[in-house]
Coordinates of C-alpha atoms and ligand atoms in Angstrom, one line a residue:
M892 CA 0.5 -35.5 8.8
S893 CA 2.2 -32.2 9.4
H894 CA 3.6 -30.3 6.5
S895 CA 6.2 -27.5 6.6
P896 CA 4.9 -24.1 5.4
R897 CA 4.8 -23.8 1.7
V898 CA 3.3 -20.6 0.3
L899 CA 2.1 -19.8 -3.2
S900 CA 2.2 -16.1 -3.8
I901 CA 0.4 -14.7 -6.9
Q902 CA 1.3 -11.0 -7.2
S903 CA 3.1 -8.4 -9.4
H904 CA 6.8 -8.5 -10.2
V905 CA 8.7 -5.3 -10.7
V906 CA 12.3 -5.3 -12.2
S907 CA 13.3 -2.3 -10.1
G908 CA 11.9 -1.6 -6.6
Y909 CA 9.6 -3.3 -4.1
V910 CA 5.9 -4.0 -4.6
G911 CA 4.0 -7.2 -5.0
N912 CA 6.2 -10.3 -4.9
K913 CA 9.3 -8.2 -4.7
S914 CA 8.1 -6.9 -1.3
A915 CA 6.4 -10.1 -0.1
V916 CA 8.7 -13.0 -1.0
F917 CA 12.0 -12.0 0.7
P918 CA 10.3 -11.4 4.2
M919 CA 8.4 -14.6 4.0
Q920 CA 11.6 -16.5 3.1
L921 CA 13.5 -14.8 5.9
L922 CA 10.8 -15.9 8.3
G923 CA 11.4 -19.5 7.3
L924 CA 8.6 -20.1 4.8
E925 CA 9.2 -21.9 1.6
V926 CA 7.8 -19.6 -1.1
D927 CA 6.8 -20.4 -4.7
F928 CA 5.6 -17.4 -6.7
I929 CA 3.8 -16.6 -9.8
N930 CA 4.2 -13.1 -11.3
S931 CA 0.8 -11.8 -12.4
V932 CA 2.5 -9.0 -14.2
Q933 CA 6.2 -8.2 -14.9
L934 CA 6.6 -4.4 -15.0
S935 CA 9.7 -2.3 -15.2
T936 CA 8.6 -0.5 -12.0
H937 CA 5.4 0.1 -10.0
T938 CA 2.8 2.3 -11.6
G939 CA 3.8 5.4 -9.7
Y940 CA 6.7 6.0 -12.0
K941 CA 6.5 8.3 -15.1
N942 CA 7.1 5.5 -17.6
V943 CA 6.1 1.9 -17.1
K944 CA 6.6 -1.0 -19.5
G945 CA 6.1 -4.7 -19.2
Q946 CA 4.0 -7.8 -19.7
I947 CA 0.8 -9.2 -18.2
L948 CA 0.2 -12.8 -17.4
S949 CA -3.1 -14.1 -18.9
E950 CA -5.6 -16.3 -17.1
K951 CA -4.6 -19.1 -19.6
D952 CA -1.0 -18.6 -18.6
L953 CA -1.9 -18.9 -14.9
A954 CA -4.0 -22.1 -15.6
D955 CA -1.0 -23.6 -17.5
L956 CA 1.4 -22.9 -14.6
I957 CA -0.9 -24.5 -12.1
E958 CA -1.5 -27.5 -14.5
G959 CA 2.3 -28.0 -14.7
L960 CA 2.5 -28.2 -10.9
T961 CA -0.5 -30.5 -10.7
L962 CA 0.8 -32.9 -13.3
N963 CA 3.9 -33.3 -11.2
D964 CA 1.8 -33.6 -8.0
I965 CA 3.6 -30.6 -6.4
D966 CA 0.5 -28.5 -6.0
F967 CA 0.3 -29.0 -2.3
Y968 CA 0.5 -25.6 -0.4
S969 CA -0.1 -24.7 3.2
H970 CA -0.8 -21.0 2.2
L971 CA -1.9 -19.0 -0.8
L972 CA -1.3 -15.2 -0.9
T973 CA -2.8 -13.0 -3.5
G974 CA -2.5 -9.2 -4.0
Y975 CA -2.9 -6.8 -6.9
I976 CA -4.9 -8.4 -9.7
G977 CA -5.6 -6.2 -12.7
S978 CA -8.5 -7.9 -14.6
K979 CA -11.8 -9.7 -13.9
S980 CA -10.9 -12.7 -16.0
F981 CA -7.6 -13.2 -14.1
L982 CA -9.4 -12.8 -10.8
K983 CA -11.9 -15.5 -11.8
Q984 CA -9.1 -17.8 -12.6
V985 CA -7.5 -17.1 -9.2
A986 CA -10.8 -18.2 -7.6
T987 CA -10.5 -21.4 -9.6
V988 CA -7.0 -21.9 -8.4
V989 CA -8.0 -21.3 -4.8
K990 CA -10.7 -24.0 -5.1
H991 CA -8.2 -26.4 -6.7
L992 CA -5.6 -25.8 -4.0
K993 CA -8.1 -26.2 -1.2
Q994 CA -9.3 -29.5 -2.7
K995 CA -5.7 -30.7 -2.6
N996 CA -5.2 -29.4 0.9
P997 CA -8.4 -28.7 2.8
N998 CA -6.4 -27.0 5.5
L999 CA -4.9 -24.5 3.1
I1000 CA -5.0 -20.9 4.4
Y1001 CA -5.8 -18.3 1.8
V1002 CA -4.6 -14.8 2.6
C1003 CA -6.3 -12.3 0.3
D1004 CA -5.3 -8.7 0.0
P1005 CA -8.3 -7.4 -2.1
V1006 CA -6.4 -4.6 -3.8
L1007 CA -9.0 -2.2 -5.3
G1008 CA -7.8 1.3 -4.5
D1009 CA -7.1 3.8 -1.8
N1010 CA -8.3 7.1 -0.5
G1011 CA -11.5 7.0 -2.4
K1012 CA -9.9 6.1 -5.8
L1013 CA -10.1 2.8 -7.6
Y1014 CA -7.0 1.6 -9.3
V1015 CA -8.4 -1.6 -10.8
P1016 CA -11.4 -2.0 -13.2
E1017 CA -14.7 -1.5 -11.2
D1018 CA -16.0 -4.9 -12.2
L1019 CA -13.4 -6.6 -9.9
V1020 CA -15.4 -5.5 -6.8
E1021 CA -18.3 -7.8 -7.7
V1022 CA -16.0 -10.8 -8.3
Y1023 CA -14.3 -10.3 -4.9
K1024 CA -17.7 -10.0 -3.3
T1025 CA -19.4 -12.9 -4.9
S1026 CA -16.6 -15.4 -5.6
V1027 CA -13.4 -14.6 -3.7
L1028 CA -14.3 -13.5 -0.2
S1029 CA -16.1 -16.7 0.7
L1030 CA -12.8 -18.6 -0.1
A1031 CA -10.5 -16.3 1.9
D1032 CA -9.4 -17.2 5.5
I1033 CA -7.6 -13.9 6.2
I1034 CA -8.3 -10.6 4.3
T1035 CA -6.4 -7.4 4.6
P1036 CA -8.4 -4.6 2.9
N1037 CA -7.7 -0.9 3.6
L1038 CA -10.5 1.3 4.6
F1039 CA -11.7 2.2 1.1
E1040 CA -11.6 -1.4 0.1
A1041 CA -13.6 -2.4 3.1
E1042 CA -16.2 0.2 2.1
L1043 CA -16.4 -1.1 -1.5
L1044 CA -16.7 -4.8 -0.3
T1045 CA -19.5 -4.1 2.2
D1046 CA -21.3 -1.1 0.7
I1047 CA -20.9 0.6 4.1
K1048 CA -19.7 4.2 4.2
I1049 CA -17.2 4.2 7.0
T1050 CA -17.0 7.4 8.9
D1051 CA -16.4 6.3 12.4
V1052 CA -15.1 3.4 14.5
D1053 CA -18.6 1.9 14.9
H1054 CA -18.8 1.6 11.1
V1055 CA -15.4 -0.1 11.0
W1056 CA -16.7 -2.9 13.3
K1057 CA -20.0 -3.1 11.3
A1058 CA -18.0 -3.5 8.1
I1059 CA -15.8 -6.1 9.7
D1060 CA -18.8 -8.1 10.8
V1061 CA -20.2 -8.0 7.2
L1062 CA -16.9 -9.3 5.9
H1063 CA -17.0 -12.1 8.6
S1064 CA -20.5 -13.0 7.4
K1065 CA -19.2 -13.4 3.9
G1066 CA -16.9 -16.2 5.2
C1067 CA -13.6 -14.6 6.2
N1068 CA -12.6 -15.7 9.7
T1069 CA -9.9 -13.1 10.1
V1070 CA -10.4 -9.5 8.9
I1071 CA -7.7 -6.9 9.2
I1072 CA -8.1 -3.3 8.1
S1073 CA -4.5 -2.6 7.2
S1074 CA -4.8 1.2 7.2
A1075 CA -7.6 3.6 8.0
E1076 CA -7.6 7.3 8.4
I1077 CA -10.7 8.0 10.5
S1078 CA -9.2 9.3 13.7
Q1079 CA -9.8 12.9 14.8
N1080 CA -6.0 13.2 14.7
P1081 CA -5.0 13.8 11.0
N1082 CA -1.4 12.7 11.9
S1083 CA -2.5 9.2 12.8
L1084 CA -3.3 6.0 11.0
S1085 CA -5.3 3.1 12.5
V1086 CA -5.3 -0.6 12.1
Y1087 CA -8.2 -2.9 13.1
A1088 CA -8.2 -6.6 13.3
S1089 CA -10.9 -9.2 14.2
S1090 CA -10.8 -12.9 14.5
R1091 CA -14.0 -15.0 14.9
T1092 CA -12.4 -18.4 15.2
G1093 CA -9.9 -19.8 17.7
K1094 CA -9.3 -17.0 20.1
V1095 CA -12.2 -14.6 19.3
Q1096 CA -10.7 -11.1 19.4
K1097 CA -11.1 -7.5 18.3
L1098 CA -8.0 -5.4 18.2
S1099 CA -7.0 -1.8 17.3
M1100 CA -3.8 0.1 17.0
E1101 CA -3.2 3.8 16.3
L1102 CA 0.1 4.7 14.5
K1103 CA 1.8 8.0 13.9
K1104 CA 1.4 8.7 10.2
I1105 CA 4.5 9.6 8.2
P1106 CA 3.4 12.5 5.9
W1107 CA 4.2 10.5 2.7
N1108 CA 2.6 7.8 0.6
F1109 CA 4.6 4.7 0.2
T1110 CA 4.1 1.8 -2.2
G1111 CA 4.6 -1.8 -1.4
T1112 CA 3.7 -1.4 2.2
G1113 CA 0.2 -3.1 1.7
D1114 CA 1.9 -6.1 0.1
L1115 CA 4.5 -6.3 2.8
F1116 CA 1.8 -6.0 5.5
A1117 CA -0.1 -9.1 4.0
A1118 CA 3.1 -11.1 3.7
L1119 CA 4.1 -10.4 7.3
I1120 CA 0.7 -11.1 8.7
L1121 CA 0.7 -14.5 6.8
S1122 CA 4.1 -15.3 8.2
W1123 CA 3.5 -14.3 11.8
M1124 CA 0.0 -16.0 12.0
H1125 CA 1.7 -19.2 10.9
K1126 CA 4.7 -18.8 13.3
S1127 CA 2.5 -17.8 16.3
S1128 CA -0.2 -20.5 15.7
N1129 CA -2.8 -17.8 14.8
D1130 CA -2.0 -15.4 17.7
L1131 CA -3.6 -12.3 16.1
K1132 CA -2.3 -9.8 18.6
Q1133 CA 1.3 -11.0 18.4
S1134 CA 1.1 -11.2 14.6
L1135 CA -0.2 -7.7 14.3
E1136 CA 2.4 -6.2 16.7
N1137 CA 5.3 -8.0 15.0
T1138 CA 4.0 -6.9 11.5
I1139 CA 3.7 -3.3 12.5
A1140 CA 7.1 -3.3 14.3
T1141 CA 8.8 -4.5 11.1
L1142 CA 6.8 -2.2 8.8
Q1143 CA 7.6 0.9 10.9
A1144 CA 11.3 0.0 11.2
I1145 CA 11.5 -0.4 7.4
L1146 CA 9.6 2.9 6.8
K1147 CA 12.0 4.7 9.3
R1148 CA 15.0 3.3 7.5
T1149 CA 13.5 4.4 4.2
V1150 CA 12.7 7.9 5.4
D1151 CA 16.2 8.3 7.0
S1152 CA 17.8 7.3 3.8
I1153 CA 16.1 10.2 1.9
N1154 CA 18.4 13.1 2.3
C1155 CA 16.1 15.8 1.0
G1156 CA 17.5 19.1 2.1
G1157 CA 15.1 22.0 1.6
D1158 CA 12.2 21.6 -0.9
Q1159 CA 13.8 19.1 -3.2
I1160 CA 11.3 16.7 -4.9
V1161 CA 11.4 13.2 -3.5
T1162 CA 11.5 10.7 -6.4
P1163 CA 9.6 7.4 -6.5
Q1164 CA 13.0 5.6 -6.5
Q1165 CA 14.1 7.4 -3.3
K1166 CA 10.9 6.2 -1.6
E1167 CA 11.4 2.5 -2.5
L1168 CA 11.3 0.4 0.7
K1169 CA 14.7 -0.3 2.3
L1170 CA 13.8 -4.0 2.5
V1171 CA 17.1 -5.8 2.1
Q1172 CA 18.8 -3.4 4.6
S1173 CA 16.1 -4.3 7.1
K1174 CA 16.8 -8.0 7.4
D1175 CA 17.2 -7.9 11.2
D1176 CA 14.0 -6.0 11.7
I1177 CA 12.1 -8.6 9.7
E1178 CA 13.7 -11.5 11.6
R1179 CA 13.6 -10.0 15.0
P1180 CA 10.9 -7.2 15.2
K1181 CA 11.2 -4.9 18.2
I1182 CA 7.7 -4.1 19.3
T1183 CA 7.0 -0.4 19.1
Y1184 CA 3.1 -0.3 19.2
K1185 CA 0.9 -2.5 21.3
A1186 CA -2.5 -3.6 20.0
I1187 CA -5.4 -2.6 22.2
I1188 CA -8.0 -5.3 22.9
V1189 CA -11.4 -3.8 22.1
Ligands
ATP1293 P1 -3.8 -2.4 0.3 O1 -4.2 -1.5 -0.7 O2 -2.8 -3.4 -0.2 O3 -4.9 -3.1 1.1 P2 -3.1 -0.4 2.3 O4 -3.6 0.8 1.6 O5 -3.7 -0.8 3.5 O6 -2.9 -1.6 1.3 P3 -0.9 0.9 3.4 O7 -1.7 2.2 3.4 O8 0.4 1.0 2.7 O9 -1.6 -0.2 2.7 O10 -0.7 0.5 4.9 C1 -0.1 -0.7 5.3 C2 0.7 -0.5 6.5 O11 1.9 0.2 6.2 C3 0.1 0.3 7.6 O12 -0.6 -0.5 8.6 C4 1.3 1.0 8.3 O13 1.8 0.2 9.3 C5 2.2 1.2 7.1 N1 2.2 2.5 6.5 C6 1.9 2.8 5.2 N2 2.0 4.1 5.0 C7 2.3 4.7 6.1 C8 2.6 6.0 6.5 N3 2.5 7.0 5.7 N4 2.9 6.3 7.8 C9 3.0 5.3 8.7 N5 2.8 4.0 8.4 C10 2.5 3.7 7.1
PLP1294 N1 1.7 -3.9 -7.8 C1 2.0 -2.9 -8.6 C2 2.4 -3.3 -10.0 C3 1.9 -1.6 -8.2 O1 2.1 -0.6 -9.1 C4 1.5 -1.3 -6.9 C5 1.4 0.1 -6.5 O2 1.6 1.0 -7.2 C6 1.2 -2.4 -6.0 C7 1.3 -3.7 -6.5 C8 0.7 -2.2 -4.6 O3 1.4 -1.5 -3.7 P1 0.9 -1.4 -2.2 O4 1.5 -2.5 -1.4 O5 1.4 -0.1 -1.8 O6 -0.6 -1.5 -2.1
MG1295 MG1 -3.1 2.7 1.8
MG1296 MG1 -1.9 -2.3 -1.7

């Protein structure tokens, strides 16, 4: 029996701006996927703003929502996507949800963005690392850590490209068939940012891509990356190269539109609001990405 794509996305919600579900749901819907979403937190904005208020969903709340779906027999999903998760107990409950959904649909694809931190800094409690290592990675089909997260999950200090592939092999050995390092800054060139991807099932492949780095930090791009990879892997029947090229084309077009919209003459400070992704304005770049960077087969 073939089912149309139906994604469950468990991520943050922000009232204003684009991170978590706000940056992931719209692109997946535009690309034709049916998306149900659970908001793991509801915050006024992302945590980079000066003031942040809001509510956190408990593990009991998550279990209740899944039970409601189960009781109505509407807990059949083709994909599960998870991103930022703020507590150990919630992450353990997520692992229970993955097992439940995989029991319901043994072909379910779990795309896990193991959000832990960036550039050497953790932004979740340290005890989440162990839960990802011991309970979550073995359930994930596709994972999208950044370089720092790959280091934490493998205990490998990554200082060159050889280390990247070693870490990727360790992540494969933990059970993940597709591993994508969504951003890494290890090139000799400080103005570049690399992406590495490896698939050990279907078409066995190792890919890399070097991008020109925009000298700003953005938020929501990691969440958007995972959502686009999920969508394109589905639409391309797991063609990793095509999925990566389309994902990067869309991301770079959105970042260009975002940067172009910031009219910062002179040394004016750019506010977090000005740097919010121009997602809605980029509908066409999501639906019809124009390839800008080609992935290199390693
Ligand atoms: P996560 O923490 O969710 O794993 P991440 O740290 O990998 O995410 P980003 O650093 O936002 O997420 O990178 C995701 C993608 O966004 C990159 O592959 C790149 O295409 C794009 N991107 C993000 N920031 C920049 C930037 N400053 N210049 C160019 N591209 C960027
Ligand atoms: N969710 C929340 C609530 C956040 O504050 C952030 C970043 O600040 C994110 C998710 C993740 O953003 P990114 O996609 O840049 O990793
Ligand atoms: Mg990053
Ligand atoms: Mg992230």
